[in-house]
CSV table of C-alpha atoms in Angstrom, one decimal:
chain,number,residue,atom,x,y,z
A,1,GLN,CA,79.1,115.7,62.9
A,2,GLU,CA,82.1,114.5,65.4
A,3,ALA,CA,82.0,112.0,67.7
A,4,GLN,CA,81.9,112.7,71.5
A,5,GLU,CA,84.0,110.4,73.7
A,6,ILE,CA,81.5,108.7,76.3
A,7,MET,CA,83.0,108.5,79.7
A,8,GLY,CA,81.8,106.3,82.4
A,9,VAL,CA,83.0,106.4,85.8
A,10,THR,CA,86.2,108.4,87.7
A,11,VAL,CA,87.2,107.3,91.2
A,12,GLN,CA,90.0,109.9,92.6
A,13,PHE,CA,92.3,109.2,95.1
A,14,ASP,CA,93.6,112.0,97.7
A,15,SER,CA,97.6,112.0,97.9
A,16,GLY,CA,99.0,108.9,99.4
A,17,HIS,CA,95.9,107.4,100.0
A,18,SER,CA,95.2,103.2,98.7
A,19,LEU,CA,92.0,101.9,97.4
A,20,THR,CA,93.4,97.5,99.3
A,21,ILE,CA,90.7,94.7,98.4
A,22,GLU,CA,89.9,92.4,101.6
A,23,GLY,CA,86.6,91.3,99.7
A,24,ARG,CA,85.4,91.6,96.2
A,25,LEU,CA,86.4,94.2,93.8
A,26,ILE,CA,84.3,94.0,90.8
A,27,ALA,CA,85.3,97.0,88.7
A,28,ARG,CA,83.4,96.4,85.1
A,29,GLY,CA,83.4,99.3,82.6
A,30,ALA,CA,82.6,99.0,79.0
A,31,ASP,CA,84.6,99.9,76.0
A,32,LYS,CA,84.2,104.0,76.0
A,33,GLN,CA,82.6,103.9,79.3
A,34,GLY,CA,85.4,102.6,81.7
A,35,ILE,CA,86.5,103.5,85.2
A,36,LYS,CA,89.1,105.2,85.5
A,37,PHE,CA,91.4,105.3,89.1
A,38,THR,CA,93.4,108.3,89.2
A,39,PRO,CA,94.6,111.1,91.7
A,40,LYS,CA,92.5,114.0,92.7
A,41,GLY,CA,95.2,116.5,92.7
A,42,GLU,CA,98.2,116.9,90.5
A,43,GLN,CA,98.6,114.0,87.5
A,44,LYS,CA,102.1,112.7,88.2
A,45,PRO,CA,103.6,109.3,88.7
A,46,GLY,CA,103.2,108.4,92.4
A,47,ALA,CA,100.6,110.4,93.1
A,48,TRP,CA,98.5,108.4,94.8
A,49,GLY,CA,99.0,104.4,96.0
A,50,GLY,CA,97.3,102.5,93.7
A,51,ILE,CA,95.1,99.4,94.1
A,52,LEU,CA,96.1,96.1,96.4
A,53,PHE,CA,94.2,92.9,96.2
A,54,GLU,CA,95.2,91.1,100.0
A,55,ASP,CA,95.3,87.4,100.4
A,56,THR,CA,91.6,87.7,101.8
A,57,SER,CA,90.2,89.4,98.6
A,58,ILE,CA,88.0,86.7,96.9
A,59,ASP,CA,89.9,85.0,93.6
A,60,ALA,CA,88.7,85.2,89.9
A,61,LYS,CA,86.9,81.6,89.0
A,62,PHE,CA,86.7,81.3,85.4
A,63,ASP,CA,84.7,78.3,83.6
A,64,ALA,CA,86.2,75.3,81.8
A,65,ALA,CA,86.2,77.7,78.6
A,66,GLY,CA,88.3,79.9,80.4
A,67,ASN,CA,85.1,82.9,80.7
A,68,TYR,CA,85.1,84.6,83.9
A,69,VAL,CA,82.6,83.5,86.1
A,70,SER,CA,83.3,85.5,89.5
A,71,GLY,CA,85.2,87.1,91.9
A,72,SER,CA,87.6,90.4,91.7
A,73,ILE,CA,88.0,91.9,88.2
A,74,LEU,CA,89.2,94.8,86.8
A,75,GLN,CA,87.5,94.8,83.4
A,76,TYR,CA,87.2,98.2,81.2
A,77,CYS,CA,89.7,100.4,83.7
A,78,THR,CA,92.0,102.5,84.1
A,79,VAL,CA,94.8,103.1,86.8
A,80,GLU,CA,96.9,106.0,86.5
A,81,PHE,CA,99.4,107.9,87.9
A,82,ALA,CA,99.9,105.4,91.0
A,83,LYS,CA,102.6,104.2,92.8
A,84,TRP,CA,102.1,100.6,92.5
A,85,ALA,CA,99.0,100.6,89.9
A,86,VAL,CA,97.7,97.1,90.5
A,87,THR,CA,99.1,94.2,93.0
A,88,GLY,CA,98.0,91.0,93.8
A,89,ASN,CA,99.7,90.0,97.2
A,90,SER,CA,98.7,86.1,97.2
A,91,ALA,CA,95.6,87.2,94.9
A,92,SER,CA,94.4,86.4,92.0
A,93,PRO,CA,92.3,89.5,90.4
A,94,PHE,CA,91.5,89.1,86.4
A,95,ILE,CA,92.5,92.2,85.0
A,96,ASP,CA,91.2,92.7,81.5
A,97,HIS,CA,90.9,95.1,78.6
A,98,CYS,CA,92.7,97.6,80.8
A,99,VAL,CA,95.0,100.6,80.4
A,100,ILE,CA,97.8,100.6,83.1
A,101,SER,CA,99.6,103.6,82.3
A,102,ASN,CA,102.5,106.3,83.8
A,103,ASN,CA,103.0,105.2,87.5
A,104,SER,CA,105.8,105.4,89.6
A,105,SER,CA,106.5,101.7,89.8
A,106,ARG,CA,104.9,98.1,88.5
A,107,GLY,CA,102.6,98.4,86.4
A,108,ILE,CA,100.8,95.2,87.4
A,109,SER,CA,102.9,92.9,90.0
A,110,ILE,CA,101.7,89.4,91.1
A,111,PHE,CA,103.2,87.8,94.4
A,112,ASN,CA,102.4,84.6,95.8
A,113,SER,CA,99.3,83.5,94.1
A,114,LYS,CA,100.3,79.7,94.2
A,115,GLY,CA,97.2,77.3,92.9
A,116,ASN,CA,95.1,80.2,92.2
A,117,ILE,CA,94.5,81.6,87.9
A,118,VAL,CA,96.0,85.4,87.2
A,119,VAL,CA,94.8,86.4,83.8
A,120,ILE,CA,95.5,89.5,82.5
A,121,ARG,CA,94.4,90.1,78.9
A,122,ASP,CA,93.9,92.7,76.2
A,123,SER,CA,95.6,95.4,78.5
A,124,THR,CA,97.8,97.9,77.7
A,125,ILE,CA,100.9,98.3,80.2
A,126,ALA,CA,103.1,101.5,79.5
A,127,ASN,CA,105.1,104.3,80.8
A,128,ASN,CA,105.6,102.9,84.5
A,129,GLU,CA,108.6,101.8,86.2
A,130,GLY,CA,108.3,98.2,85.0
A,131,GLY,CA,105.3,96.5,83.3
A,132,ILE,CA,104.5,93.6,84.6
A,133,SER,CA,106.2,91.3,87.8
A,134,VAL,CA,105.0,87.8,89.0
A,135,GLU,CA,107.3,86.9,91.4
A,136,GLY,CA,106.4,83.6,93.4
A,137,SER,CA,103.4,82.7,91.9
A,138,GLU,CA,102.2,80.1,89.2
A,139,ASN,CA,99.2,79.9,86.9
A,140,VAL,CA,99.8,83.5,85.6
A,141,THR,CA,98.6,83.7,82.2
A,142,VAL,CA,99.6,87.2,80.0
A,143,ILE,CA,97.4,87.1,77.1
A,144,LYS,CA,97.3,89.5,74.0
A,145,ASN,CA,98.4,92.5,76.0
A,146,THR,CA,100.7,95.7,74.7
A,147,VAL,CA,103.4,96.1,77.2
A,148,THR,CA,105.0,99.2,76.1
A,149,GLY,CA,107.5,102.2,77.2
A,150,ASN,CA,108.2,100.8,80.3
A,151,ILE,CA,111.6,101.6,82.0
A,152,VAL,CA,113.7,99.4,83.7
A,153,LYS,CA,114.4,100.6,87.2
A,154,GLY,CA,116.7,97.5,89.5
A,155,TYR,CA,114.8,95.1,87.2
A,156,GLY,CA,112.4,94.1,84.5
A,157,GLY,CA,111.4,96.9,82.0
A,158,GLY,CA,108.5,95.0,79.9
A,159,ILE,CA,107.4,91.3,81.7
A,160,TYR,CA,109.6,90.2,84.6
A,161,VAL,CA,109.0,86.7,85.9
A,162,LYS,CA,111.0,85.2,89.1
A,163,GLY,CA,110.6,82.1,91.3
A,164,GLY,CA,107.5,81.4,89.4
A,165,SER,CA,106.0,80.9,86.2
A,166,ALA,CA,103.8,82.7,83.3
A,167,ILE,CA,102.5,82.0,80.5
A,168,LEU,CA,102.5,84.8,77.3
A,169,ILE,CA,100.7,84.6,74.8
A,170,MET,CA,101.6,87.2,72.3
A,171,ASN,CA,99.8,89.1,69.5
A,172,TYR,CA,102.2,89.6,66.7
A,173,GLU,CA,102.5,90.0,62.7
A,174,ILE,CA,105.3,89.1,60.8
């Protein structure tokens, strides 16, 4: 008997539209029941704007052991065919087990998140014009992600850090 893929929720956007978060976004899918953010029409890079977490969004919080407690989260989500897929503008969402792919600009952009913890964990960032960009931010932790097939256009094909810091915890085999 052939296994069937179980789908979760699909959120579609008209051309040029974006999702701007000025409060809390809790998008928690599950393995094989994820949440897909995608264009309504043609599936091509840049077909919709992407997800923007503004300064007024509620930052993710973690306990002493590093477990998510509250705040904005994208978990088991796919963000595809956007312009800027996921952007944190003075914001700190938790990005966990996501697929960020086929976007016409950076997959994940974190700007000016000083003082707040940003965690990008166990995700795939692939085939974007730039993978992960961290600018003017501190406390950004990138843990066991797959960053592949992103192209350099201007600067930063895989992981780009400028005017801030990031902790990279890689998963590798020798």
